[in-house]
PDB file of C-alpha atoms in Angstrom:
ATOM      1  CA  MET A   1      27.095 -21.687 -10.043  1.00  0.00           C
ATOM      2  CA  GLU A   2      25.621 -21.960 -13.431  1.00  0.00           C
ATOM      3  CA  ALA A   3      24.222 -19.013 -14.924  1.00  0.00           C
ATOM      4  CA  LYS A   4      20.459 -19.174 -14.322  1.00  0.00           C
ATOM      5  CA  ALA A   5      18.237 -19.495 -17.720  1.00  0.00           C
ATOM      6  CA  GLN A   6      15.526 -16.327 -18.657  1.00  0.00           C
ATOM      7  CA  SER A   7      12.166 -16.636 -17.748  1.00  0.00           C
ATOM      8  CA  GLU A   8      13.152 -18.642 -14.511  1.00  0.00           C
ATOM      9  CA  THR A   9      11.168 -17.733 -11.414  1.00  0.00           C
ATOM     10  CA  ALA A  10      12.040 -16.831  -8.303  1.00  0.00           C
ATOM     11  CA  SER A  11      10.982 -15.974  -4.554  1.00  0.00           C
ATOM     12  CA  PHE A  12      12.397 -12.993  -3.061  1.00  0.00           C
ATOM     13  CA  ASN A  13      11.994 -11.414   0.266  1.00  0.00           C
ATOM     14  CA  ILE A  14      11.391  -7.383   0.065  1.00  0.00           C
ATOM     15  CA  GLU A  15      11.187  -4.767   2.173  1.00  0.00           C
ATOM     16  CA  SER A  16       7.655  -4.010   2.720  1.00  0.00           C
ATOM     17  CA  SER A  17       8.265  -0.338   3.869  1.00  0.00           C
ATOM     18  CA  TYR A  18       9.435   0.324   0.325  1.00  0.00           C
ATOM     19  CA  ASP A  19       7.174  -1.897  -1.550  1.00  0.00           C
ATOM     20  CA  LEU A  20       4.092  -0.213  -3.295  1.00  0.00           C
ATOM     21  CA  TYR A  21       1.864  -2.673  -1.897  1.00  0.00           C
ATOM     22  CA  GLY A  22       3.644  -3.410   1.362  1.00  0.00           C
ATOM     23  CA  ARG A  23       4.368  -7.029   0.723  1.00  0.00           C
ATOM     24  CA  LYS A  24       7.259  -8.942   2.213  1.00  0.00           C
ATOM     25  CA  GLU A  25       7.583 -11.281  -0.657  1.00  0.00           C
ATOM     26  CA  ILE A  26       7.240 -11.508  -4.325  1.00  0.00           C
ATOM     27  CA  GLU A  27       7.703 -13.750  -7.075  1.00  0.00           C
ATOM     28  CA  ALA A  28      10.018 -12.335  -9.862  1.00  0.00           C
ATOM     29  CA  ILE A  29      11.146 -13.952 -13.473  1.00  0.00           C
ATOM     30  CA  LEU A  30      14.487 -13.308 -14.955  1.00  0.00           C
ATOM     31  CA  ILE A  31      14.162 -10.914 -17.971  1.00  0.00           C
ATOM     32  CA  ARG A  32      18.072 -10.752 -18.586  1.00  0.00           C
ATOM     33  CA  ALA A  33      21.251 -12.270 -17.889  1.00  0.00           C
ATOM     34  CA  THR A  34      24.962 -11.131 -18.494  1.00  0.00           C
ATOM     35  CA  SER A  35      28.146 -12.054 -17.590  1.00  0.00           C
ATOM     36  CA  GLN A  36      27.476  -9.824 -14.311  1.00  0.00           C
ATOM     37  CA  LEU A  37      23.975  -9.275 -13.744  1.00  0.00           C
ATOM     38  CA  TYR A  38      20.676 -10.961 -13.111  1.00  0.00           C
ATOM     39  CA  PHE A  39      17.527  -8.711 -14.026  1.00  0.00           C
ATOM     40  CA  TYR A  40      14.506 -10.384 -12.250  1.00  0.00           C
ATOM     41  CA  VAL A  41      11.152  -8.111 -12.522  1.00  0.00           C
ATOM     42  CA  GLU A  42       8.251  -9.015 -10.296  1.00  0.00           C
ATOM     43  CA  LYS A  43       6.023 -11.545 -12.085  1.00  0.00           C
ATOM     44  CA  PRO A  44       2.432  -9.590 -11.683  1.00  0.00           C
ATOM     45  CA  TRP A  45       3.879  -5.997 -12.440  1.00  0.00           C
ATOM     46  CA  TRP A  46       5.714  -7.095 -15.586  1.00  0.00           C
ATOM     47  CA  GLU A  47       2.574  -9.392 -17.007  1.00  0.00           C
ATOM     48  CA  SER A  48       0.385  -6.184 -16.441  1.00  0.00           C
ATOM     49  CA  ARG A  49       2.636  -4.110 -18.822  1.00  0.00           C
ATOM     50  CA  SER A  50       1.462  -3.888 -22.350  1.00  0.00           C
ATOM     51  CA  PRO A  51       3.560  -5.379 -24.930  1.00  0.00           C
ATOM     52  CA  GLN A  52       5.111  -1.633 -26.006  1.00  0.00           C
ATOM     53  CA  GLU A  53       5.810  -1.374 -22.416  1.00  0.00           C
ATOM     54  CA  GLN A  54       7.841  -4.352 -21.798  1.00  0.00           C
ATOM     55  CA  ASN A  55       9.738  -4.115 -24.792  1.00  0.00           C
ATOM     56  CA  ASN A  56      10.701  -0.580 -23.249  1.00  0.00           C
ATOM     57  CA  ILE A  57      11.467  -2.073 -20.044  1.00  0.00           C
ATOM     58  CA  ARG A  58      13.655  -4.763 -21.821  1.00  0.00           C
ATOM     59  CA  ILE A  59      15.557  -2.262 -24.100  1.00  0.00           C
ATOM     60  CA  ALA A  60      16.092  -0.086 -20.506  1.00  0.00           C
ATOM     61  CA  ILE A  61      17.584  -3.453 -18.871  1.00  0.00           C
ATOM     62  CA  PHE A  62      19.857  -3.794 -21.786  1.00  0.00           C
ATOM     63  CA  GLU A  63      21.159  -0.422 -21.917  1.00  0.00           C
ATOM     64  CA  LEU A  64      21.487  -0.757 -17.748  1.00  0.00           C
ATOM     65  CA  GLY A  65      23.602  -3.735 -18.261  1.00  0.00           C
ATOM     66  CA  GLU A  66      25.828  -2.289 -20.656  1.00  0.00           C
ATOM     67  CA  GLU A  67      26.139   0.641 -18.809  1.00  0.00           C
ATOM     68  CA  PHE A  68      26.956  -1.627 -15.673  1.00  0.00           C
ATOM     69  CA  LYS A  69      29.832  -3.270 -17.170  1.00  0.00           C
ATOM     70  CA  ASN A  70      31.357  -0.752 -19.235  1.00  0.00           C
ATOM     71  CA  LYS A  71      31.216   2.383 -16.538  1.00  0.00           C
ATOM     72  CA  ILE A  72      29.315   1.704 -13.315  1.00  0.00           C
ATOM     73  CA  TYR A  73      31.213  -1.129 -12.503  1.00  0.00           C
ATOM     74  CA  PRO A  74      34.779  -0.580 -13.558  1.00  0.00           C
ATOM     75  CA  VAL A  75      34.811   2.803 -12.281  1.00  0.00           C
ATOM     76  CA  LEU A  76      33.165   2.060  -8.801  1.00  0.00           C
ATOM     77  CA  THR A  77      35.378  -1.088  -7.675  1.00  0.00           C
ATOM     78  CA  SER A  78      38.752   0.796  -8.989  1.00  0.00           C
ATOM     79  CA  THR A  79      37.490   3.438  -6.844  1.00  0.00           C
ATOM     80  CA  PHE A  80      35.983   1.918  -3.642  1.00  0.00           C
ATOM     81  CA  GLY A  81      37.089  -1.530  -3.917  1.00  0.00           C
ATOM     82  CA  SER A  82      35.292  -4.880  -4.676  1.00  0.00           C
ATOM     83  CA  GLU A  83      31.348  -6.123  -3.740  1.00  0.00           C
ATOM     84  CA  PRO A  84      31.611  -9.526  -2.046  1.00  0.00           C
ATOM     85  CA  LYS A  85      32.599 -11.590  -4.852  1.00  0.00           C
ATOM     86  CA  PRO A  86      31.915 -14.604  -5.386  1.00  0.00           C
ATOM     87  CA  GLY A  87      29.782 -14.199  -2.115  1.00  0.00           C
ATOM     88  CA  VAL A  88      27.246 -15.714  -0.090  1.00  0.00           C
ATOM     89  CA  ASP A  89      25.678 -18.058  -3.275  1.00  0.00           C
ATOM     90  CA  GLN A  90      28.929 -18.539  -4.818  1.00  0.00           C
ATOM     91  CA  ASP A  91      27.679 -16.946  -8.221  1.00  0.00           C
ATOM     92  CA  GLU A  92      29.324 -13.605  -9.017  1.00  0.00           C
ATOM     93  CA  ARG A  93      26.741 -12.410 -10.766  1.00  0.00           C
ATOM     94  CA  ILE A  94      24.695 -10.040  -8.972  1.00  0.00           C
ATOM     95  CA  THR A  95      21.063  -9.795  -8.889  1.00  0.00           C
ATOM     96  CA  VAL A  96      18.940  -6.916  -9.670  1.00  0.00           C
ATOM     97  CA  LEU A  97      15.331  -7.003  -8.331  1.00  0.00           C
ATOM     98  CA  ILE A  98      12.908  -4.911  -9.884  1.00  0.00           C
ATOM     99  CA  HIS A  99       9.354  -4.229  -8.339  1.00  0.00           C
ATOM    100  CA  PRO A 100       6.962  -1.094  -7.936  1.00  0.00           C
ATOM    101  CA  MET A 101       8.099   0.911  -4.752  1.00  0.00           C
ATOM    102  CA  LEU A 102       6.503   4.040  -2.909  1.00  0.00           C
ATOM    103  CA  GLY A 103       7.040   7.277  -3.478  1.00  0.00           C
ATOM    104  CA  GLU A 104      10.257   8.499  -4.977  1.00  0.00           C
ATOM    105  CA  ALA A 105      12.398   5.795  -4.010  1.00  0.00           C
ATOM    106  CA  GLY A 106      15.215   5.011  -6.812  1.00  0.00           C
ATOM    107  CA  GLY A 107      15.775   1.645  -4.902  1.00  0.00           C
ATOM    108  CA  TYR A 108      17.225   0.072  -1.545  1.00  0.00           C
ATOM    109  CA  PHE A 109      19.835  -2.486  -0.577  1.00  0.00           C
ATOM    110  CA  SER A 110      19.639  -4.902   2.183  1.00  0.00           C
ATOM    111  CA  SER A 111      22.795  -5.972   4.023  1.00  0.00           C
ATOM    112  CA  GLY A 112      21.175  -9.098   5.184  1.00  0.00           C
ATOM    113  CA  ASP A 113      21.112 -10.445   1.673  1.00  0.00           C
ATOM    114  CA  ILE A 114      24.941 -10.940   1.752  1.00  0.00           C
ATOM    115  CA  TYR A 115      24.346 -13.337   4.424  1.00  0.00           C
ATOM    116  CA  SER A 116      22.903 -16.830   5.038  1.00  0.00           C
ATOM    117  CA  LYS A 117      19.493 -17.457   6.482  1.00  0.00           C
ATOM    118  CA  LEU A 118      20.883 -19.000   9.454  1.00  0.00           C
ATOM    119  CA  GLN A 119      22.590 -15.897  10.060  1.00  0.00           C
ATOM    120  CA  TYR A 120      19.692 -13.798   8.979  1.00  0.00           C
ATOM    121  CA  PRO A 121      16.250 -15.368   7.930  1.00  0.00           C
ATOM    122  CA  LYS A 122      15.251 -13.110   5.838  1.00  0.00           C
ATOM    123  CA  SER A 123      18.114 -13.063   3.346  1.00  0.00           C
ATOM    124  CA  ASN A 124      17.717 -13.820  -0.084  1.00  0.00           C
ATOM    125  CA  GLU A 125      21.573 -15.169  -0.040  1.00  0.00           C
ATOM    126  CA  ARG A 126      22.472 -13.446  -2.834  1.00  0.00           C
ATOM    127  CA  GLU A 127      24.638 -10.490  -3.644  1.00  0.00           C
ATOM    128  CA  MET A 128      21.891  -7.691  -4.576  1.00  0.00           C
ATOM    129  CA  VAL A 129      20.018  -4.757  -5.166  1.00  0.00           C
ATOM    130  CA  TYR A 130      16.559  -3.355  -5.358  1.00  0.00           C
ATOM    131  CA  LEU A 131      15.434  -0.954  -8.101  1.00  0.00           C
ATOM    132  CA  ASN A 132      12.006   1.060  -8.458  1.00  0.00           C
ATOM    133  CA  GLY A 133       9.851  -0.314 -11.570  1.00  0.00           C
ATOM    134  CA  GLN A 134       8.048   2.707 -12.022  1.00  0.00           C
ATOM    135  CA  TYR A 135      11.712   4.563 -12.995  1.00  0.00           C
ATOM    136  CA  ILE A 136      13.469   1.613 -14.690  1.00  0.00           C
ATOM    137  CA  ASP A 137      13.430   3.181 -18.311  1.00  0.00           C
ATOM    138  CA  GLY A 138      14.059   6.596 -16.946  1.00  0.00           C
ATOM    139  CA  PRO A 139      17.093   8.801 -17.158  1.00  0.00           C
ATOM    140  CA  GLY A 140      17.843   8.299 -13.465  1.00  0.00           C
ATOM    141  CA  ALA A 141      18.069   4.374 -13.370  1.00  0.00           C
ATOM    142  CA  LYS A 142      21.544   4.429 -14.169  1.00  0.00           C
ATOM    143  CA  SER A 143      22.272   6.563 -11.057  1.00  0.00           C
ATOM    144  CA  PHE A 144      20.131   4.371  -8.749  1.00  0.00           C
ATOM    145  CA  LEU A 145      21.959   1.557  -9.840  1.00  0.00           C
ATOM    146  CA  ALA A 146      25.177   3.031  -9.045  1.00  0.00           C
ATOM    147  CA  HIS A 147      23.769   4.501  -5.483  1.00  0.00           C
ATOM    148  CA  GLU A 148      22.709   0.939  -4.877  1.00  0.00           C
ATOM    149  CA  PHE A 149      25.750  -0.939  -6.040  1.00  0.00           C
ATOM    150  CA  VAL A 150      28.074   1.368  -3.370  1.00  0.00           C
ATOM    151  CA  HIS A 151      26.268  -0.053  -0.829  1.00  0.00           C
ATOM    152  CA  LEU A 152      27.084  -3.489  -1.906  1.00  0.00           C
ATOM    153  CA  ILE A 153      30.692  -2.221  -1.947  1.00  0.00           C
ATOM    154  CA  THR A 154      30.621  -1.027   1.018  1.00  0.00           C
ATOM    155  CA  ALA A 155      28.646  -4.353   2.666  1.00  0.00           C
ATOM    156  CA  ASN A 156      32.337  -5.964   1.697  1.00  0.00           C
ATOM    157  CA  GLN A 157      34.601  -3.258   2.437  1.00  0.00           C
ATOM    158  CA  LYS A 158      33.239  -2.382   5.581  1.00  0.00           C
ATOM    159  CA  TYR A 159      31.155  -5.173   7.206  1.00  0.00           C
ATOM    160  CA  LEU A 160      32.696  -8.756   5.848  1.00  0.00           C
ATOM    161  CA  LEU A 161      36.411  -7.473   5.483  1.00  0.00           C
ATOM    162  CA  ARG A 162      37.084  -5.442   8.650  1.00  0.00           C
ATOM    163  CA  GLY A 163      33.752  -6.412  10.828  1.00  0.00           C
ATOM    164  CA  ALA A 164      32.839  -2.527  11.320  1.00  0.00           C
ATOM    165  CA  THR A 165      29.442  -1.254  11.191  1.00  0.00           C
ATOM    166  CA  GLU A 166      29.054   2.159   9.219  1.00  0.00           C
ATOM    167  CA  GLU A 167      26.767   5.168  10.302  1.00  0.00           C
ATOM    168  CA  ILE A 168      23.819   5.455   7.876  1.00  0.00           C
ATOM    169  CA  TRP A 169      24.555   8.966   7.103  1.00  0.00           C
ATOM    170  CA  LEU A 170      28.071   8.158   5.756  1.00  0.00           C
ATOM    171  CA  ASN A 171      26.904   4.987   4.068  1.00  0.00           C
ATOM    172  CA  GLU A 172      24.175   7.389   2.479  1.00  0.00           C
ATOM    173  CA  ALA A 173      26.790   9.985   1.673  1.00  0.00           C
ATOM    174  CA  ARG A 174      29.534   7.754  -0.447  1.00  0.00           C
ATOM    175  CA  ALA A 175      26.489   6.221  -2.327  1.00  0.00           C
ATOM    176  CA  GLU A 176      25.001   9.927  -2.976  1.00  0.00           C
ATOM    177  CA  TYR A 177      28.331  10.778  -4.708  1.00  0.00           C
ATOM    178  CA  ALA A 178      28.397   7.959  -7.097  1.00  0.00           C
ATOM    179  CA  PRO A 179      26.457   9.242  -9.817  1.00  0.00           C
ATOM    180  CA  THR A 180      28.581  12.624  -9.603  1.00  0.00           C
ATOM    181  CA  LEU A 181      31.742  10.522  -9.774  1.00  0.00           C
ATOM    182  CA  LEU A 182      30.336   8.470 -12.776  1.00  0.00           C
ATOM    183  CA  GLY A 183      29.744  12.036 -14.803  1.00  0.00           C
ATOM    184  CA  TYR A 184      25.995  11.762 -14.286  1.00  0.00           C
ATOM    185  CA  ASP A 185      25.143  14.736 -12.660  1.00  0.00           C
ATOM    186  CA  ALA A 186      27.276  16.549 -15.000  1.00  0.00           C
ATOM    187  CA  SER A 187      23.993  17.487 -17.007  1.00  0.00           C
ATOM    188  CA  TYR A 188      22.589  19.546 -14.161  1.00  0.00           C
ATOM    189  CA  GLN A 189      18.905  19.356 -15.409  1.00  0.00           C
ATOM    190  CA  GLY A 190      17.009  16.303 -14.464  1.00  0.00           C
ATOM    191  CA  SER A 191      20.037  14.835 -12.534  1.00  0.00           C
ATOM    192  CA  ASN A 192      20.355  13.281  -9.118  1.00  0.00           C
ATOM    193  CA  LEU A 193      22.255  16.311  -8.003  1.00  0.00           C
ATOM    194  CA  GLU A 194      19.535  18.435  -9.032  1.00  0.00           C
ATOM    195  CA  ARG A 195      16.881  16.458  -6.975  1.00  0.00           C
ATOM    196  CA  ARG A 196      19.177  16.512  -3.950  1.00  0.00           C
ATOM    197  CA  VAL A 197      19.442  20.440  -3.895  1.00  0.00           C
ATOM    198  CA  SER A 198      15.554  20.270  -3.723  1.00  0.00           C
ATOM    199  CA  ASP A 199      15.623  17.846  -1.138  1.00  0.00           C
ATOM    200  CA  PHE A 200      17.973  20.100   0.925  1.00  0.00           C
ATOM    201  CA  LEU A 201      15.967  23.186   0.602  1.00  0.00           C
ATOM    202  CA  ILE A 202      12.828  21.440   2.397  1.00  0.00           C
ATOM    203  CA  LYS A 203      14.623  21.711   5.625  1.00  0.00           C
ATOM    204  CA  PRO A 204      18.436  23.220   5.388  1.00  0.00           C
ATOM    205  CA  SER A 205      18.660  22.766   9.111  1.00  0.00           C
ATOM    206  CA  ASP A 206      18.142  18.863   8.951  1.00  0.00           C
ATOM    207  CA  SER A 207      21.084  17.314  11.047  1.00  0.00           C
ATOM    208  CA  LEU A 208      23.628  15.874   9.291  1.00  0.00           C
ATOM    209  CA  THR A 209      24.621  12.921  11.177  1.00  0.00           C
ATOM    210  CA  GLU A 210      20.641  11.820  12.381  1.00  0.00           C
ATOM    211  CA  TRP A 211      19.198   9.499   9.920  1.00  0.00           C
ATOM    212  CA  LEU A 212      15.209   9.236   9.460  1.00  0.00           C
ATOM    213  CA  ASN A 213      15.396   8.306   6.056  1.00  0.00           C
ATOM    214  CA  LYS A 214      13.648  11.287   4.768  1.00  0.00           C
ATOM    215  CA  LYS A 215      14.064  13.377   1.308  1.00  0.00           C
ATOM    216  CA  GLU A 216      15.879  15.996   3.015  1.00  0.00           C
ATOM    217  CA  ASP A 217      18.469  13.606   4.770  1.00  0.00           C
ATOM    218  CA  TYR A 218      19.751  12.457   1.844  1.00  0.00           C
ATOM    219  CA  GLY A 219      19.400  16.084   0.520  1.00  0.00           C
ATOM    220  CA  ILE A 220      22.251  17.206   3.357  1.00  0.00           C
ATOM    221  CA  VAL A 221      24.240  14.281   2.931  1.00  0.00           C
ATOM    222  CA  ASN A 222      24.767  15.208  -0.787  1.00  0.00           C
ATOM    223  CA  LEU A 223      25.284  18.849  -0.267  1.00  0.00           C
ATOM    224  CA  PHE A 224      27.703  17.807   2.196  1.00  0.00           C
ATOM    225  CA  VAL A 225      29.855  15.290   0.448  1.00  0.00           C
ATOM    226  CA  GLN A 226      30.090  17.435  -2.857  1.00  0.00           C
ATOM    227  CA  TYR A 227      31.812  19.903  -0.848  1.00  0.00           C
ATOM    228  CA  LEU A 228      33.996  17.476   1.279  1.00  0.00           C
ATOM    229  CA  VAL A 229      35.365  15.791  -2.239  1.00  0.00           C
ATOM    230  CA  ASP A 230      35.509  19.481  -3.979  1.00  0.00           C
ATOM    231  CA  HIS A 231      37.894  20.051  -1.137  1.00  0.00           C
ATOM    232  CA  TYR A 232      39.660  17.444   0.118  1.00  0.00           C
ATOM    233  CA  GLY A 233      39.359  14.426  -2.704  1.00  0.00           C
ATOM    234  CA  VAL A 234      37.409  11.194  -3.362  1.00  0.00           C
ATOM    235  CA  LYS A 235      40.523   9.715  -1.356  1.00  0.00           C
ATOM    236  CA  ILE A 236      38.638  11.055   1.910  1.00  0.00           C
ATOM    237  CA  LEU A 237      35.612   8.627   1.016  1.00  0.00           C
ATOM    238  CA  ILE A 238      37.835   5.594  -0.026  1.00  0.00           C
ATOM    239  CA  ASP A 239      40.379   5.849   2.893  1.00  0.00           C
ATOM    240  CA  SER A 240      37.319   6.195   5.298  1.00  0.00           C
ATOM    241  CA  LEU A 241      35.673   3.250   3.621  1.00  0.00           C
ATOM    242  CA  GLN A 242      38.675   1.080   3.508  1.00  0.00           C
ATOM    243  CA  SER A 243      39.168   1.461   7.260  1.00  0.00           C
ATOM    244  CA  SER A 244      38.038  -0.428  10.483  1.00  0.00           C
ATOM    245  CA  LYS A 245      37.059   2.922  11.908  1.00  0.00           C
ATOM    246  CA  THR A 246      33.650   4.745  11.394  1.00  0.00           C
ATOM    247  CA  GLU A 247      31.676   7.750  10.938  1.00  0.00           C
ATOM    248  CA  ILE A 248      33.371  10.796  12.039  1.00  0.00           C
ATOM    249  CA  ALA A 249      36.474   9.068  13.160  1.00  0.00           C
ATOM    250  CA  SER A 250      36.819   7.362  10.099  1.00  0.00           C
ATOM    251  CA  LEU A 251      36.656  10.918   8.268  1.00  0.00           C
ATOM    252  CA  ASN A 252      39.069  12.508  10.558  1.00  0.00           C
ATOM    253  CA  TYR A 253      41.468   9.289  10.255  1.00  0.00           C
ATOM    254  CA  ALA A 254      41.441   9.636   6.212  1.00  0.00           C
ATOM    255  CA  LEU A 255      42.005  13.469   6.309  1.00  0.00           C
ATOM    256  CA  GLU A 256      45.092  13.009   8.585  1.00  0.00           C
ATOM    257  CA  LYS A 257      46.243  10.083   6.236  1.00  0.00           C
ATOM    258  CA  ASN A 258      46.014  12.179   3.298  1.00  0.00           C
ATOM    259  CA  GLY A 259      48.061  15.292   4.914  1.00  0.00           C
ATOM    260  CA  PHE A 260      45.023  17.569   5.898  1.00  0.00           C
ATOM    261  CA  GLN A 261      45.039  19.749   9.041  1.00  0.00           C
ATOM    262  CA  GLU A 262      41.522  20.268   9.303  1.00  0.00           C
ATOM    263  CA  ASP A 263      39.252  17.855  10.980  1.00  0.00           C
ATOM    264  CA  PHE A 264      35.652  16.967  10.808  1.00  0.00           C
ATOM    265  CA  SER A 265      34.331  19.840  12.957  1.00  0.00           C
ATOM    266  CA  GLN A 266      36.624  22.440  10.897  1.00  0.00           C
ATOM    267  CA  ILE A 267      35.251  21.162   7.759  1.00  0.00           C
ATOM    268  CA  PHE A 268      31.598  20.952   8.799  1.00  0.00           C
ATOM    269  CA  THR A 269      31.527  24.689  10.256  1.00  0.00           C
ATOM    270  CA  ASN A 270      33.248  25.926   6.772  1.00  0.00           C
ATOM    271  CA  TRP A 271      30.596  23.876   4.952  1.00  0.00           C
ATOM    272  CA  THR A 272      27.800  25.089   6.754  1.00  0.00           C
ATOM    273  CA  ILE A 273      29.413  28.891   6.173  1.00  0.00           C
ATOM    274  CA  THR A 274      29.630  28.136   2.443  1.00  0.00           C
ATOM    275  CA  VAL A 275      26.088  26.893   2.024  1.00  0.00           C
ATOM    276  CA  LEU A 276      25.029  30.180   2.881  1.00  0.00           C
ATOM    277  CA  ILE A 277      27.375  32.348   0.970  1.00  0.00           C
ATOM    278  CA  ASN A 278      29.021  30.438  -1.331  1.00  0.00           C
ATOM    279  CA  ASP A 279      31.483  32.676  -2.675  1.00  0.00           C
ATOM    280  CA  CYS A 280      35.052  31.837  -3.375  1.00  0.00           C
ATOM    281  CA  PHE A 281      36.374  35.530  -3.103  1.00  0.00           C
ATOM    282  CA  LEU A 282      35.364  35.389   0.588  1.00  0.00           C
ATOM    283  CA  GLY A 283      37.580  32.630   0.893  1.00  0.00           C
ATOM    284  CA  ASP A 284      38.715  29.479  -0.645  1.00  0.00           C
ATOM    285  CA  LYS A 285      36.719  27.220   1.798  1.00  0.00           C
ATOM    286  CA  TYR A 286      33.564  28.861   1.550  1.00  0.00           C
ATOM    287  CA  CYS A 287      32.495  28.056  -1.750  1.00  0.00           C
ATOM    288  CA  TYR A 288      31.839  25.063  -4.315  1.00  0.00           C
ATOM    289  CA  LYS A 289      34.390  23.734  -7.129  1.00  0.00           C
ATOM    290  CA  ASN A 290      31.480  21.926  -8.671  1.00  0.00           C
ATOM    291  CA  GLN A 291      30.356  24.198 -11.446  1.00  0.00           C
ATOM    292  CA  ASN A 292      26.579  22.893 -10.834  1.00  0.00           C
ATOM    293  CA  LEU A 293      26.730  24.060  -7.477  1.00  0.00           C
ATOM    294  CA  LYS A 294      28.642  27.854  -8.259  1.00  0.00           C
ATOM    295  CA  ASN A 295      25.355  29.702  -7.563  1.00  0.00           C
ATOM    296  CA  PHE A 296      23.786  27.442  -4.874  1.00  0.00           C
ATOM    297  CA  ARG A 297      23.178  29.193  -1.369  1.00  0.00           C
ATOM    298  CA  ILE A 298      20.427  29.153   0.915  1.00  0.00           C
ATOM    299  CA  THR A 299      18.466  32.209   0.943  1.00  0.00           C
ATOM    300  CA  PRO A 300      17.842  33.297   4.879  1.00  0.00           C
ATOM    301  CA  GLU A 301      14.271  33.628   5.615  1.00  0.00           C
ATOM    302  CA  SER A 302      12.637  36.667   7.724  1.00  0.00           C
ATOM    303  CA  ASN A 303       9.697  36.412   9.915  1.00  0.00           C
ATOM    304  CA  PHE A 304       7.688  39.549  10.441  1.00  0.00           C
ATOM    305  CA  LEU A 305       5.161  40.203  12.986  1.00  0.00           C
ATOM    306  CA  PRO A 306       1.925  41.943  11.764  1.00  0.00           C
ATOM    307  CA  ALA A 307       1.530  45.308  12.904  1.00  0.00           C
ATOM    308  CA  ALA A 308      -1.083  45.600  15.834  1.00  0.00           C
TER     309      ALA A 308
END
């Protein structure tokens, strides 16, 4: 397929639950096309920006495209495998659709887009991800793009190549680890990791495997996957992804394949102890190796009844 011309407009189906205005469809304008990416921006939102804001967004998009080419794409595909390529649209380029979203959402991914409209009527029939326009020129944009790109890789590795449907929590755990893998969490202040620690502390007792798409859900999967990779390596994420098995069974498969005696249940128990004490002197399995998490732990709450 030939590359699209800049300033071209196109209509896209979007997730109304994420959109700032609850819409199901928007018109977007192509702002930049690279050898790997199409950057579309919602047209009314783009036209409402001042010339200076538009210039800042163009610069941010250019830098994001360079980061994707030089780091995000090569690191994540060499680690987890390829996205659908050329995919349903027979175009190797990936579409990045930027539009304003609700709350703190950095972006989202719709697996339906990788299928034809005959299979999924709301499909945009593209390999694509969605990013929040309100953060596109901020420091978190590259982490958001990396996170959503892992979902696109997963759609190929799990759904298309192996015909398996993964549990949401484990999909999100792999995607949450991408910023750390790429080194974006090395500087803790303002990082995705710092944000997820705050999210986790909202409700440390939140279920790991029950996904309600709340901030605390992202917090717990991030803190768990940090521990998992700290102690067992990123190969656990890779081998569990590149398997027809799903959820806990896929992790147990990957652990056994890599020669570990522990299973998910044992690791989960050790992790719950770690978030309480996080002290290597009490046992190698009871602490984080990540330097940005070496002082992290839950402070137990005490409830007192008032004197009568």
